[in-house]
Coordinates of C-alpha atoms and ligand atoms in Angstrom, one line a residue:
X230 CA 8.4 -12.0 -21.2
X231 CA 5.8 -12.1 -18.8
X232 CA 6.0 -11.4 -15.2
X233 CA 3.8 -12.2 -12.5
X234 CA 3.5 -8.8 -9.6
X235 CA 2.0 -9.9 -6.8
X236 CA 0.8 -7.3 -4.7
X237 CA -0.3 -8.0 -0.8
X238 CA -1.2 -5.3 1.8
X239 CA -2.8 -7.0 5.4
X240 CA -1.3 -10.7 6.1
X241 CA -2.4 -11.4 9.4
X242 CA -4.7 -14.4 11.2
X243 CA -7.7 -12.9 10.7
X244 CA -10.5 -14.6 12.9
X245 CA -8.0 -14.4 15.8
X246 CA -7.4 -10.8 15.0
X247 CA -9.0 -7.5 16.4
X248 CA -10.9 -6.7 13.8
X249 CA -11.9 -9.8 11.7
X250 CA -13.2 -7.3 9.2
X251 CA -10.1 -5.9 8.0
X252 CA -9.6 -6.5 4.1
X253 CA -6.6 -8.7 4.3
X254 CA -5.1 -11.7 3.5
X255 CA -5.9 -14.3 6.3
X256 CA -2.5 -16.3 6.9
X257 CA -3.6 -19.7 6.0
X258 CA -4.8 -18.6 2.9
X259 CA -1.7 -17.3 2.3
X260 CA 0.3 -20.3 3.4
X261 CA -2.0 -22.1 0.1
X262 CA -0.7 -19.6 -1.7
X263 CA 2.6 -19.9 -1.2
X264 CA 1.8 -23.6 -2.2
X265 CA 0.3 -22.1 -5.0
X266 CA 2.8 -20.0 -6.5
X267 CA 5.5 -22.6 -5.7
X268 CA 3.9 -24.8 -7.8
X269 CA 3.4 -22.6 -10.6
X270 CA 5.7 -20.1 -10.7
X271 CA 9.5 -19.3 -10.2
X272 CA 9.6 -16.6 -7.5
X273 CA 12.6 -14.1 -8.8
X274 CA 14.6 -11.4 -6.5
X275 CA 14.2 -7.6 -7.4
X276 CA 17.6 -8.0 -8.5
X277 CA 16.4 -10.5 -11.4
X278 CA 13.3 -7.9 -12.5
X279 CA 15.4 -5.1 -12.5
X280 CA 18.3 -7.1 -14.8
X281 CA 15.7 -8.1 -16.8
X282 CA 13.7 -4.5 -17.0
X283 CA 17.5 -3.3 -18.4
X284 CA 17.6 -5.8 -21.0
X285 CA 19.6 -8.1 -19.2
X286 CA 19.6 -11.8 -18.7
X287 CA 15.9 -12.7 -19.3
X288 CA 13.2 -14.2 -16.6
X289 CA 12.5 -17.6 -16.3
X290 CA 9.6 -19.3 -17.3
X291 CA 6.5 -18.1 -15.1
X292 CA 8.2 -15.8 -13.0
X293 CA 6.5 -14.1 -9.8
X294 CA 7.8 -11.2 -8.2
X295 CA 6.4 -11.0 -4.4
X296 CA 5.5 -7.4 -3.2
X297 CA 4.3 -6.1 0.3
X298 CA 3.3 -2.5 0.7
X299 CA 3.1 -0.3 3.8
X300 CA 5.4 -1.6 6.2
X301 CA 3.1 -3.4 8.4
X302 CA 4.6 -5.7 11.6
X303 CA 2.8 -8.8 10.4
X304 CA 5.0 -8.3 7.2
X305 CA 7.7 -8.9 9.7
X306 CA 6.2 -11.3 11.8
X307 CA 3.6 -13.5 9.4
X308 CA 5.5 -13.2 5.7
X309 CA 9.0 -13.0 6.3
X310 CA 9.7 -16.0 8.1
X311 CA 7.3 -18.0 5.4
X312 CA 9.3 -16.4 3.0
X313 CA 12.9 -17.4 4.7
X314 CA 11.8 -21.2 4.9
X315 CA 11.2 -21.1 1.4
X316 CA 14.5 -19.6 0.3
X317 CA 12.3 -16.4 -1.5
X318 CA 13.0 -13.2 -1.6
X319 CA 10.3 -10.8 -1.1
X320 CA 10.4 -6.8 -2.3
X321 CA 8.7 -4.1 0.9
X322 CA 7.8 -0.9 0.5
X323 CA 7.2 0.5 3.5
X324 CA 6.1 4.6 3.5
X325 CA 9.1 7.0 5.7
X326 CA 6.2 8.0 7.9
X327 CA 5.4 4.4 9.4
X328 CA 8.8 2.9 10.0
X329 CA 10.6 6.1 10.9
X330 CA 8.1 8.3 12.9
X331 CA 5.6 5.5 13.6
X332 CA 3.1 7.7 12.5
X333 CA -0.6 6.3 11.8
X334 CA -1.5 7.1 8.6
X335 CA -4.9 8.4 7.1
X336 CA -5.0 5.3 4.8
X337 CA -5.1 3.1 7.8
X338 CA -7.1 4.6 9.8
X339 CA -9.6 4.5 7.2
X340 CA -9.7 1.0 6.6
X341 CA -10.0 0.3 10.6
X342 CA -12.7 3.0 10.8
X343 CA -14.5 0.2 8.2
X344 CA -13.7 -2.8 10.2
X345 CA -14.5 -1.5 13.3
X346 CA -18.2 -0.2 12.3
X347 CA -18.9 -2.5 8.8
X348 CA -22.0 -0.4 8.1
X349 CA -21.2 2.9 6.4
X350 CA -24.5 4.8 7.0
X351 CA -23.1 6.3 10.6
X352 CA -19.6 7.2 9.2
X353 CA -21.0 8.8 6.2
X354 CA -23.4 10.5 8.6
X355 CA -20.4 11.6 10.5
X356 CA -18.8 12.6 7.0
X357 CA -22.0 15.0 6.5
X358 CA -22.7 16.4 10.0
X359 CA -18.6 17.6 9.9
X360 CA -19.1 19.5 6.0
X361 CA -22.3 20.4 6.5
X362 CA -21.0 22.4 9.7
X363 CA -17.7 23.7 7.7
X364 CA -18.7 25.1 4.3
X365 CA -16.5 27.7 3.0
X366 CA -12.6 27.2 3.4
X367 CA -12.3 25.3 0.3
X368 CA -14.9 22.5 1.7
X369 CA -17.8 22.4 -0.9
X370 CA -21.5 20.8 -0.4
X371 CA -21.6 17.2 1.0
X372 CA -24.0 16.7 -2.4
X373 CA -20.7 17.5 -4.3
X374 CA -18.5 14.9 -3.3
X375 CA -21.7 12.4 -2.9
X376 CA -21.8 12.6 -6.4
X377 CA -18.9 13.1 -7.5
X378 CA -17.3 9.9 -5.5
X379 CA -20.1 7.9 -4.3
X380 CA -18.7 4.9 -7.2
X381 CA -18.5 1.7 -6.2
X382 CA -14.9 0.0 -7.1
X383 CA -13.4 -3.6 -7.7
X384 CA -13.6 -4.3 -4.3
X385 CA -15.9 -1.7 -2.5
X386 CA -19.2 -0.7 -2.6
X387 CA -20.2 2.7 -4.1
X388 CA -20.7 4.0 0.0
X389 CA -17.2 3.2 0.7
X390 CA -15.2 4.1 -2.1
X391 CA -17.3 7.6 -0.9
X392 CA -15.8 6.8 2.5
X393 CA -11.9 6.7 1.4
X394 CA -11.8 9.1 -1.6
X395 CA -13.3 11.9 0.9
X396 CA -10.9 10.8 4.0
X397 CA -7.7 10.3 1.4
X398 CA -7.7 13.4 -0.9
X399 CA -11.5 14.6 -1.5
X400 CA -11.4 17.3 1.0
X401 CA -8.5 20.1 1.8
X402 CA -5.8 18.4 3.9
X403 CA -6.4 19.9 7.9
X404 CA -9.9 19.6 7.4
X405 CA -9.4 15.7 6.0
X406 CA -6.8 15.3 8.7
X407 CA -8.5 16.3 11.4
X408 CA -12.0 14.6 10.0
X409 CA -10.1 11.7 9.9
X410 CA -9.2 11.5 13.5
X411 CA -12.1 12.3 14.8
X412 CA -13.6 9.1 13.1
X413 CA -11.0 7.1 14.2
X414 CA -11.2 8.0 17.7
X415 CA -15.3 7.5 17.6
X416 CA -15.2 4.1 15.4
X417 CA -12.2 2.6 16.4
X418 CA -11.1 4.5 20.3
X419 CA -7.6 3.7 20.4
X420 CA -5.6 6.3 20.5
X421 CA -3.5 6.7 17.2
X422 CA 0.2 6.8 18.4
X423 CA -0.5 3.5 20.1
X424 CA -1.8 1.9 17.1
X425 CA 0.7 2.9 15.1
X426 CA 3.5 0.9 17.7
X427 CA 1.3 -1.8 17.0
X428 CA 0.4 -1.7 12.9
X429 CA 3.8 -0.8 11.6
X430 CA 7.3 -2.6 11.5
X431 CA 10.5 -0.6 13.0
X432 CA 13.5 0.2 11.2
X433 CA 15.4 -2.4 13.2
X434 CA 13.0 -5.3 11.6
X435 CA 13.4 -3.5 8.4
X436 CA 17.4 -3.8 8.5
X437 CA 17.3 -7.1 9.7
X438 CA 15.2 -8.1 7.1
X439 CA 17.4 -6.3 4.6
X440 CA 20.5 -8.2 6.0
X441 CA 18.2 -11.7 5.6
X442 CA 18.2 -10.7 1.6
X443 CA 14.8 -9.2 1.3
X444 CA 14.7 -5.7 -0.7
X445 CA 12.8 -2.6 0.1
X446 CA 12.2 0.0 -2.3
X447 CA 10.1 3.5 -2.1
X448 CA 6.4 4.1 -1.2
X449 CA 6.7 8.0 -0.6
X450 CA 6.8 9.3 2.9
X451 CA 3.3 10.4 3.9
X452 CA 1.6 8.4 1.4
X453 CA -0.2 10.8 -1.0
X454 CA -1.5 10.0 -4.2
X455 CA 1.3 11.4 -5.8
X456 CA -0.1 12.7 -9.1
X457 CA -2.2 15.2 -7.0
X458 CA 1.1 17.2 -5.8
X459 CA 2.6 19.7 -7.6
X460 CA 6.3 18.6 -8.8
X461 CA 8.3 20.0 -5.8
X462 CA 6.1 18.3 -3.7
X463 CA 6.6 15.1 -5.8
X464 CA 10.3 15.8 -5.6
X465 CA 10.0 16.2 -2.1
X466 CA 8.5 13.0 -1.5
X467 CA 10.7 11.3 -3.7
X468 CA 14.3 12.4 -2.8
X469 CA 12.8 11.7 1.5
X470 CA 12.4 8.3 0.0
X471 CA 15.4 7.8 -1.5
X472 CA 17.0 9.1 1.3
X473 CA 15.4 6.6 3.2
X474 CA 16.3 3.7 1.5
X475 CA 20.5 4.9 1.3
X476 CA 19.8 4.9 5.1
X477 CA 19.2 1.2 4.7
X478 CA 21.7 0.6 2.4
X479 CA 19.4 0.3 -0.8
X480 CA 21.9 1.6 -3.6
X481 CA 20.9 4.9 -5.0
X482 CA 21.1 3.7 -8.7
X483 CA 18.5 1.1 -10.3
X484 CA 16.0 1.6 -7.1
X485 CA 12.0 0.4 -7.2
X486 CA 9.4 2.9 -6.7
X487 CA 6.1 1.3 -5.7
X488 CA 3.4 4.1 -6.3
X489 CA 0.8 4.8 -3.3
X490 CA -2.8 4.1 -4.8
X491 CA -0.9 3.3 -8.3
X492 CA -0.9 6.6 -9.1
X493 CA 2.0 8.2 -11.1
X494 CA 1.9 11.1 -13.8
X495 CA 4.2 12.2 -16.8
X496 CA 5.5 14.7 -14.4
X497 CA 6.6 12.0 -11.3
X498 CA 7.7 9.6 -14.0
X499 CA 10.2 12.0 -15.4
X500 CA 11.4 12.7 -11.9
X501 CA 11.7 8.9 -11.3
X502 CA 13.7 8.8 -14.6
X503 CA 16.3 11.1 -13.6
X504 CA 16.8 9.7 -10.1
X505 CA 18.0 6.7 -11.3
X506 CA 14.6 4.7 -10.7
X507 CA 14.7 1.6 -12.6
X508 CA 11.3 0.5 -12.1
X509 CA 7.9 1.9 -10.7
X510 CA 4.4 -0.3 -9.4
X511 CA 0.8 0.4 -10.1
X512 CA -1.9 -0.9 -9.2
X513 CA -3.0 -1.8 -13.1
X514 CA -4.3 -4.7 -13.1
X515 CA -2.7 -7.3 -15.5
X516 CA 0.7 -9.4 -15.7
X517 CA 3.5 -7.7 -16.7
X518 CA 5.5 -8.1 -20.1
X519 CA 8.9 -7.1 -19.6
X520 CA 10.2 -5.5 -22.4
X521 CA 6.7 -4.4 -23.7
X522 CA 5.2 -2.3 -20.4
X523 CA 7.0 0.6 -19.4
X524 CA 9.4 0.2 -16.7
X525 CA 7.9 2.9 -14.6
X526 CA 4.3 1.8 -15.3
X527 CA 4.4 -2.0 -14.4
X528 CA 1.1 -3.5 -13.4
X529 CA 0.5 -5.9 -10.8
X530 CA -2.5 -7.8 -9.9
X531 CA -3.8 -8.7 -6.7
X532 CA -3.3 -11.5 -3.9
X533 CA -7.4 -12.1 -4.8
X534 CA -6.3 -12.5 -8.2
X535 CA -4.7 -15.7 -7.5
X536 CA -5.7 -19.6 -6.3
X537 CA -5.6 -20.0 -2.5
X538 CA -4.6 -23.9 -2.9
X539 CA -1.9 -25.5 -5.0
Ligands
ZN617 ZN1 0.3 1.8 0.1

């Protein structure tokens, strides 16, 4: 039976926003498609998919399943209330590191190092100057990871998809952490700690939206691409999530893992298996059949992938 996953990341009024740029979802547009998938689709609870995943009672007809990842306020303040009015239930997936220690991420500060300077020539400038200085320690020749990751994506350009892959796992961690803040703090000068206060929802918001019927399930705590860490490392990350959601009050068996990136391996999915995860998200994109796709593997497609109007 087929499912529709809809995944979202930034929600937020974008032209009145700080940076206009950002790759989001601008709120009106997703008011239309609200409109949208209320017209065309039966949204169902986490509670439904999972039933479902187990053989249970079937989805109805055109069923939608609403997803938010990364635990941003606006999820709190822009898509929950739209959400509430309707009588939906959406699914969050917020990683330990925002909500709990309010600690910016490397994701995000990659994708407000874009909006705040559009053209990538001076940041991959930056990106050279910094390995050309640093060769040895496990940092190779800025040719290297040109070619190697200068590809453009579904949504990038070739120079940005250089941009992220080099800032999210390309080069050794302390050297891509601390690369990473130095950009931020040229490109975007706000200091990070502040930023973070502003970017990410608290626990509090979390709970109460928890007690208001909406679900959260795991994203990982530092948000790593997950098939790049050895299994205790994966194990790590996975039993901090889990831990996490308890803490909320998410029961341990039958939980949703939503995959950071989309990326999973045999060796995470096994993990999942035996802690009782019922059902993991990629990034594929394509609608899910239930009952055909595995449960740890379902694909989702993108809030581009769908009309903006009714
Ligand atoms: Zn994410």
């Amino acid at each position: 039976m087929p499912l529709t996953i809809v995944m979202y990341h930034y929600v937020r009024d974008l032209a009145r926003s700080r940076y206009p740029l950002i790759k989001g979802r601008d709120i009106a547009e997703f008011r239309g498609q609200l409109d949208h998938i209320a017209r065309h689709h039966h949204v169902v609870t986490t509670e439904a998919v999972v039933e479902a995943v187990k053989g249970g009672e079937p989805l109805p007809a055109n069923a939608a399943w609403l997803t938010f990842d990364d635990g941003y306020l606006e999820h709190f303040t822009q898509v929950f209330p739209l959400l509430h009015e309707r009588g939906w239930q959406g699914a969050f997936f917020p990683p330990v590191k925002t909500v709990v220690d309010r600690e910016l991420l490397d994701v995000n500060m990659v994708h407000f190092i874009l909006a705040a300077q559009p053209d990538p020539t001076p940041v991959i400038a930056a990106i050279k100057a910094y390995v050309d200085t640093r060769q040895g320690d496990g940092i190779a020749p800025f040719e290297a990871y040109w070619r190697e990751f200068a590809q453009a994506g579904r949504f990038d350009a070739a120079e940005v998809i250089f941009i992220k892959r080099v800032l999210q796992h390309a080069l050794p961690e302390t050297p891509r952490k601390a690369l990473c803040r130095q950009l931020f703090r040229s490109f975007v000068s706000v200091d990070p700690a502040a930023f973070a206060q502003e970017l990410y929802m608290s626990v509090d918001q979390l709970r109460m939206m928890v007690r208001c019927g909406m679900t959260v399930g795991g994203h990982g705590v530092n948000h790593y691409w997950l098939n790049r860490l050895s299994p205790a490392a994966q194990e790590a990350e996975v039993d901090a999530s889990r831990a996490f959601l308890g803490s909320l009050g998410v029961a341990a068996k039958d939980w949703v893992m939503c995959y950071p990136y989309g990326a999973h391996d045999d060796s995470l999915r096994a993990l999942l298996a035996r802690k009782d995860c019922a059902i993991g998200l990629t990034t594929r994109v394509a609608v899910a059949e239930i009952g055909v796709d595995a449960p740890l593997m379902l694909p989702r497609l993108d809030t581009n992938d769908l009309p903006l109007t009714p």
